[in-house]
Coordinates of N, CA and C in Angstrom, one line a residue:
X1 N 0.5 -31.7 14.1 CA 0.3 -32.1 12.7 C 1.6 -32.5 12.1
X2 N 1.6 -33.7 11.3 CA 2.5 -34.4 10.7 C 2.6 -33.3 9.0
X3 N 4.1 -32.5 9.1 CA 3.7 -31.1 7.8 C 4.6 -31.9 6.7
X4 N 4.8 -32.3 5.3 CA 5.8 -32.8 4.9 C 6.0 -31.3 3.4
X5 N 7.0 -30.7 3.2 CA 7.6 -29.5 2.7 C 8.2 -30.1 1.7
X6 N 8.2 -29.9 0.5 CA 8.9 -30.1 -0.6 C 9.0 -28.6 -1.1
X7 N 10.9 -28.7 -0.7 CA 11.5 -27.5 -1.3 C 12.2 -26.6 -0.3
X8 N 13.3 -26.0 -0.4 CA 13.9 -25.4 1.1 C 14.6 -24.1 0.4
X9 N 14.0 -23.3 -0.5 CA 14.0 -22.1 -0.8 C 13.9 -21.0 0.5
X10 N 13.5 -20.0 -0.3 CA 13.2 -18.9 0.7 C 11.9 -19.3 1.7
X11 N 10.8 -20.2 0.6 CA 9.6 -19.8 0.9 C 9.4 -21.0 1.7
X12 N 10.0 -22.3 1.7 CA 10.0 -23.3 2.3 C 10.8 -23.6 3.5
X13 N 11.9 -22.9 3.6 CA 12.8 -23.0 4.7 C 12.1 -22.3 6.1
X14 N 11.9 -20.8 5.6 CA 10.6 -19.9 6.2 C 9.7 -20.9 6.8
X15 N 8.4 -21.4 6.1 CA 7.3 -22.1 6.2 C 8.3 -23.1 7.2
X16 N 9.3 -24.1 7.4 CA 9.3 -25.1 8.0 C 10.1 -24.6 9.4
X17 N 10.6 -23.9 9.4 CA 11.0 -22.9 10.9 C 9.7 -22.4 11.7
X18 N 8.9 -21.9 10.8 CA 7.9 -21.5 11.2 C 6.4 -22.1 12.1
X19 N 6.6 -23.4 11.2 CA 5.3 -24.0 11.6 C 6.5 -25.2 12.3
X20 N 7.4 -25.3 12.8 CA 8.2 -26.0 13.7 C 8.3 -25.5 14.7
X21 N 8.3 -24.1 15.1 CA 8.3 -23.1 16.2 C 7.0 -23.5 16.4
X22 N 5.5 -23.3 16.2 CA 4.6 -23.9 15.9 C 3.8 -24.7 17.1
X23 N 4.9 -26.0 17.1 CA 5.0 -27.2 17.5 C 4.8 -28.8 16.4
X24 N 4.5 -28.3 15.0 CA 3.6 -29.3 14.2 C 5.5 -29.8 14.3
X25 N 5.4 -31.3 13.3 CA 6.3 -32.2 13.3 C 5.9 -31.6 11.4
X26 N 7.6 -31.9 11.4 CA 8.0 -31.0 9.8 C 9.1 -31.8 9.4
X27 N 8.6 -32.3 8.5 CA 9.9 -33.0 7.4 C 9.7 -31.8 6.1
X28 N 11.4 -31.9 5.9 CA 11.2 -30.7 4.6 C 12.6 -31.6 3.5
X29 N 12.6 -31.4 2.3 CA 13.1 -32.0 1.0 C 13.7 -31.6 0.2
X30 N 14.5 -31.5 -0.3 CA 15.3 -30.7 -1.2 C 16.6 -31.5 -1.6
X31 N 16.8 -31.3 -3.1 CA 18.0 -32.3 -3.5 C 19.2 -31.3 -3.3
X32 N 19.2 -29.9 -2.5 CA 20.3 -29.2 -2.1 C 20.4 -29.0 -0.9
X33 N 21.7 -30.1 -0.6 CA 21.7 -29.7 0.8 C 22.7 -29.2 1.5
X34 N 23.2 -28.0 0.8 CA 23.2 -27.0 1.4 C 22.2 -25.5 1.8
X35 N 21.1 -25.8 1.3 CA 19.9 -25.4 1.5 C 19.0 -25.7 3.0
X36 N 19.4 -27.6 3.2 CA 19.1 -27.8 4.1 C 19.7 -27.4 5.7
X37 N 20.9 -27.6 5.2 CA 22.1 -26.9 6.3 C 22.0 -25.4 7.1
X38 N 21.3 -24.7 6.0 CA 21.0 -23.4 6.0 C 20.0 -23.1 7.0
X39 N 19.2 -24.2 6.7 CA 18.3 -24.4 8.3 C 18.8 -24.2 9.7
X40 N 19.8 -24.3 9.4 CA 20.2 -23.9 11.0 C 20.5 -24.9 12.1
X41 N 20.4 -24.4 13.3 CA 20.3 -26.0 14.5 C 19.4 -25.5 15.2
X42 N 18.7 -24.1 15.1 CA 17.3 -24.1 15.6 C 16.1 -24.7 15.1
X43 N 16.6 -25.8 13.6 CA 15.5 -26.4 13.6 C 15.3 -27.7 14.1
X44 N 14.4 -28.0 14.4 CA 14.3 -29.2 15.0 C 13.8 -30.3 14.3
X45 N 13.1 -29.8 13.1 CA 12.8 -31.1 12.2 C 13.4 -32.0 11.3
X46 N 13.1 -32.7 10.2 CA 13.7 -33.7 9.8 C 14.0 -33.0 8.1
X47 N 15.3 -33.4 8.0 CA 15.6 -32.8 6.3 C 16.0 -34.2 6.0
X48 N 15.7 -34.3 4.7 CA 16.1 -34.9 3.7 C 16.4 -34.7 1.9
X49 N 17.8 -35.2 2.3 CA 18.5 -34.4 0.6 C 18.2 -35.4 -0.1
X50 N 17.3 -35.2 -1.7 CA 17.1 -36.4 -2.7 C 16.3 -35.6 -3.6
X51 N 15.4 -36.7 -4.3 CA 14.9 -36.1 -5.4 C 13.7 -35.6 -4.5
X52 N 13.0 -34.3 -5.2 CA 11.4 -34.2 -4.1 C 10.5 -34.9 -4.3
X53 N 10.7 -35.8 -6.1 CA 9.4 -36.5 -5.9 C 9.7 -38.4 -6.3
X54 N 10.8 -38.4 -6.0 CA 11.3 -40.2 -5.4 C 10.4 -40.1 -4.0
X55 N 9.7 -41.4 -4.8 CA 8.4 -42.0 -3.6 C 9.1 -42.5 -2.3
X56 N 10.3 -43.2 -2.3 CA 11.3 -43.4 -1.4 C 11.4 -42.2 -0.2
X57 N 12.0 -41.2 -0.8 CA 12.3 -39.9 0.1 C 11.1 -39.5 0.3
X58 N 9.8 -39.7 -0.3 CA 8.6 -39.2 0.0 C 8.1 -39.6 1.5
X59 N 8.4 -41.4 1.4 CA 7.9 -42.6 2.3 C 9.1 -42.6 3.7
X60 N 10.4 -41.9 3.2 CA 11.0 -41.6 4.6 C 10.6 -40.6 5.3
X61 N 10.0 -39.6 4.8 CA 9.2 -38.2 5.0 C 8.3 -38.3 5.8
X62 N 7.7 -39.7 5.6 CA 6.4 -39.5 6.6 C 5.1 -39.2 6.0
X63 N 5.1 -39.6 4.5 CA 3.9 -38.8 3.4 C 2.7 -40.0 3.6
X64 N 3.0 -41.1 4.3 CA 2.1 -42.0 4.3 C 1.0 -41.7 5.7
X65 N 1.7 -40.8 6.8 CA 1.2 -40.7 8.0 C 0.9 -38.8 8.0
X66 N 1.3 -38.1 6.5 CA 1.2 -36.8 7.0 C -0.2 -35.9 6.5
X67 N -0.1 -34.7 7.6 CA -1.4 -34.4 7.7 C -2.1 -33.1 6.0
X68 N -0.4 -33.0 5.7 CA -0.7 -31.3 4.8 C 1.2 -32.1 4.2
X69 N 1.3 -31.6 3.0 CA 2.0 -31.9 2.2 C 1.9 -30.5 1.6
X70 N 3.2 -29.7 1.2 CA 3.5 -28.6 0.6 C 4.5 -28.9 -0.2
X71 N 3.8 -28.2 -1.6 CA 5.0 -28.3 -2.4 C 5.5 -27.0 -3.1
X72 N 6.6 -26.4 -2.5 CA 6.8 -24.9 -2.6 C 8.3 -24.8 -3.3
X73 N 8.5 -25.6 -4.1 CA 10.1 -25.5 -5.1 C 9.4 -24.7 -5.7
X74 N 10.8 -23.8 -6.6 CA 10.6 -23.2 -7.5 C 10.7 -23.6 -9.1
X75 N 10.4 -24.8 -9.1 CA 10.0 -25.6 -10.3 C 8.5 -26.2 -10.3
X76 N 7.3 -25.6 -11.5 CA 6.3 -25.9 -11.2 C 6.4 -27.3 -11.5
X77 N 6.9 -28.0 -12.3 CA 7.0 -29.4 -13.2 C 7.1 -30.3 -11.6
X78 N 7.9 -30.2 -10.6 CA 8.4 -30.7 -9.6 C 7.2 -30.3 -8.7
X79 N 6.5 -29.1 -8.3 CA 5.2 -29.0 -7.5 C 4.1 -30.1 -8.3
X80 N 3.9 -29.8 -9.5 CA 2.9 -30.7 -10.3 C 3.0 -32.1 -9.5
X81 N 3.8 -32.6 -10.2 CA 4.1 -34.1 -9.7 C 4.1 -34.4 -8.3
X82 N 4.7 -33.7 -7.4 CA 4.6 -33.9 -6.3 C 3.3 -34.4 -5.8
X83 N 2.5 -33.3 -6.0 CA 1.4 -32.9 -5.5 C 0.4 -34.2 -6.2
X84 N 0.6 -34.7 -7.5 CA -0.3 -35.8 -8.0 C -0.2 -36.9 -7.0
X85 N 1.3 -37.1 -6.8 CA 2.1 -38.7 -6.5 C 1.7 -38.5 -4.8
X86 N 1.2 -37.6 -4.2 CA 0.8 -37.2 -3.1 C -0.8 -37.7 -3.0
X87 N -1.4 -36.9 -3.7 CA -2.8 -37.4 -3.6 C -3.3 -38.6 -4.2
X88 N -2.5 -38.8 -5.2 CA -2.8 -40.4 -5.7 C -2.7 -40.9 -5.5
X89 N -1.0 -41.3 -4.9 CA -0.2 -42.9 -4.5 C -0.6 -42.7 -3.1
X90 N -0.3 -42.0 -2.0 CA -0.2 -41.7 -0.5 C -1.9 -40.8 0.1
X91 N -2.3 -40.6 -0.7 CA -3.9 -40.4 -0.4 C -3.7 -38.9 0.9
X92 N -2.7 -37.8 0.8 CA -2.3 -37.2 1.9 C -3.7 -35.8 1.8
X93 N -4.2 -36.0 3.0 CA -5.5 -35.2 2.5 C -5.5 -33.4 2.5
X94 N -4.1 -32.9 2.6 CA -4.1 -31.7 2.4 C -2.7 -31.4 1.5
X95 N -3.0 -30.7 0.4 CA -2.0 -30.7 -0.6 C -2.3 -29.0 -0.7
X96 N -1.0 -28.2 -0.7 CA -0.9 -27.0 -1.2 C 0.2 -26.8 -2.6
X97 N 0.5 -26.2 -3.6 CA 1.5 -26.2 -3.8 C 1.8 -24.9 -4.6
X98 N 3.0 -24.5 -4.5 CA 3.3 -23.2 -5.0 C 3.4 -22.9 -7.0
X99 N 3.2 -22.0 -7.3 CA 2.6 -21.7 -8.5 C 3.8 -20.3 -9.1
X100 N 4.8 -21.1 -9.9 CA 5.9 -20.1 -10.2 C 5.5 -19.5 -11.2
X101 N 5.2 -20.1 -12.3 CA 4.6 -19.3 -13.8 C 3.3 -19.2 -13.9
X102 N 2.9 -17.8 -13.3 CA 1.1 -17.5 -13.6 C 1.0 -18.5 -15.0
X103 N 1.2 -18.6 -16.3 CA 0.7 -19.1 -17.1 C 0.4 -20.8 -16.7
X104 N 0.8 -21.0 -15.7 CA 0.8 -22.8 -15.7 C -0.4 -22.9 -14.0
X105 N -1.3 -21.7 -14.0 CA -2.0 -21.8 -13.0 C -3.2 -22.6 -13.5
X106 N -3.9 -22.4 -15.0 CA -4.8 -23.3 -15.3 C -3.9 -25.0 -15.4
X107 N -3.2 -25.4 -15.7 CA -3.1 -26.7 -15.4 C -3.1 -27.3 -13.9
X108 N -2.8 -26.0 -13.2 CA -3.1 -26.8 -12.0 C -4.6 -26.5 -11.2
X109 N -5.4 -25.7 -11.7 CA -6.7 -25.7 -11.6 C -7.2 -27.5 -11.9
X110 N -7.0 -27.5 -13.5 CA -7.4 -28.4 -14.4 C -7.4 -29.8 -13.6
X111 N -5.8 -29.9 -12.8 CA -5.6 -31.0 -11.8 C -6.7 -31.4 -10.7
X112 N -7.0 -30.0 -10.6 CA -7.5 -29.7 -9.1 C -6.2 -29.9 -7.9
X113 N -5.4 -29.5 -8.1 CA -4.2 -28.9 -7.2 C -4.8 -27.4 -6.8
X114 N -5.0 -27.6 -5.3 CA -5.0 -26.6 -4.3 C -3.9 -25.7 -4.5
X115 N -3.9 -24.4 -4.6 CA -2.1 -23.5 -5.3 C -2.4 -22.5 -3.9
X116 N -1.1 -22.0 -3.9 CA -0.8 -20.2 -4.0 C 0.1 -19.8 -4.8
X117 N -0.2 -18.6 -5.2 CA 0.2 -17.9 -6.3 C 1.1 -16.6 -6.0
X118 N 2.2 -16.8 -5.8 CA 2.7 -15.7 -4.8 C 2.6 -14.7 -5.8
X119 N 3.4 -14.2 -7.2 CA 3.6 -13.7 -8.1 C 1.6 -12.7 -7.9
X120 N 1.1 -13.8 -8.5 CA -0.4 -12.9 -8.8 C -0.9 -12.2 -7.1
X121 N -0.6 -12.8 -6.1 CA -0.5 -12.0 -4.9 C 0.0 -10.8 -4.7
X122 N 1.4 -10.7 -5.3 CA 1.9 -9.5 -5.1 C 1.3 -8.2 -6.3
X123 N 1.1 -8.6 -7.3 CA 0.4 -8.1 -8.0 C -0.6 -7.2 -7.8
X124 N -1.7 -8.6 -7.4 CA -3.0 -7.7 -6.9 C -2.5 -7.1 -5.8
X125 N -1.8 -7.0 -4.8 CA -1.4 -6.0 -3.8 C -0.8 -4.6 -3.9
X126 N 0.3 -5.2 -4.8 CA 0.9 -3.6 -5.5 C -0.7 -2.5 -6.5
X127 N -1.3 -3.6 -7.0 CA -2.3 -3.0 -7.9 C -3.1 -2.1 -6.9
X128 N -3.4 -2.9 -5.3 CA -4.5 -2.1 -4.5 C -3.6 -1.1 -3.9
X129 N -2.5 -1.1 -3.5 CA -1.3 0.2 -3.1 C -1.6 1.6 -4.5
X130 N -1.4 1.1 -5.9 CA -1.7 2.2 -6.6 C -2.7 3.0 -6.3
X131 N -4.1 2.1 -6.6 CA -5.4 2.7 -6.0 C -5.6 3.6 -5.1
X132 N -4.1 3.2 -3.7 CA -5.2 4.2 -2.8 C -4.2 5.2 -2.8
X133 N -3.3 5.1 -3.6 CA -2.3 6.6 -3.5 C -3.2 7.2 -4.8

């Protein structure tokens, strides 16, 4: 699978090591690149330093031929967008994208942007850990 990663945080550097061990083919994005560097030389995939949602960096990415597009920065304004200019301009038929301010979860319902919500995850987890102590 052709994976294209917008964002080389914790959660995206993870995710692109991950599913590159895998075997899928992984372009990942980030306008810090020393984030990218951080990746290592065990990765094998393709980085690119720029904006995450310049259609350019998008279209060297591979977002025209990819199979799942992730947009896991820690800026929801930059997941938003991504994730529109993905399904609208590049028609990419799997869009995930990460969800930093529980309050901005209904606009991406509203979009119909596919999320995870790591924050409300940990939540309800910690909430089911109280329960059974």
């Amino acid at each position: 699978m052709h994976i294209v990663i917008i964002g080389c945080g914790r959660l995206g550097s993870n995710l692109a090591k991950g599913l590159s061990d895998e075997g899928n083919d992984i372009c990942i994005i980030d306008r810090n690149g020393d984030k990218l560097n951080a990746l290592g030389s065990g990765f094998n995939g393709q980085r690119i330093k720029g904006i995450e949602f310049d259609s350019d960096k998008l279209i060297e990415a591979g977002v025209k031929q990819a199979d799942v597009l992730l947009a896991v920065t820690s800026d929801d304004n930059i997941n938003i967008t991504v994730s529109l200019i993905a399904e609208k301009i590049f028609h990419v038929p799997n869009i995930i994208a990460k969800v930093n301010d529980p309050q901005k979860n209904d606009i991406y319902n509203q979009l119909g942007i596919h999320t995870i919500n790591p924050i409300q995850y940990e939540i309800e987890m910690l909430k089911n850990q109280i329960r059974k102590n």
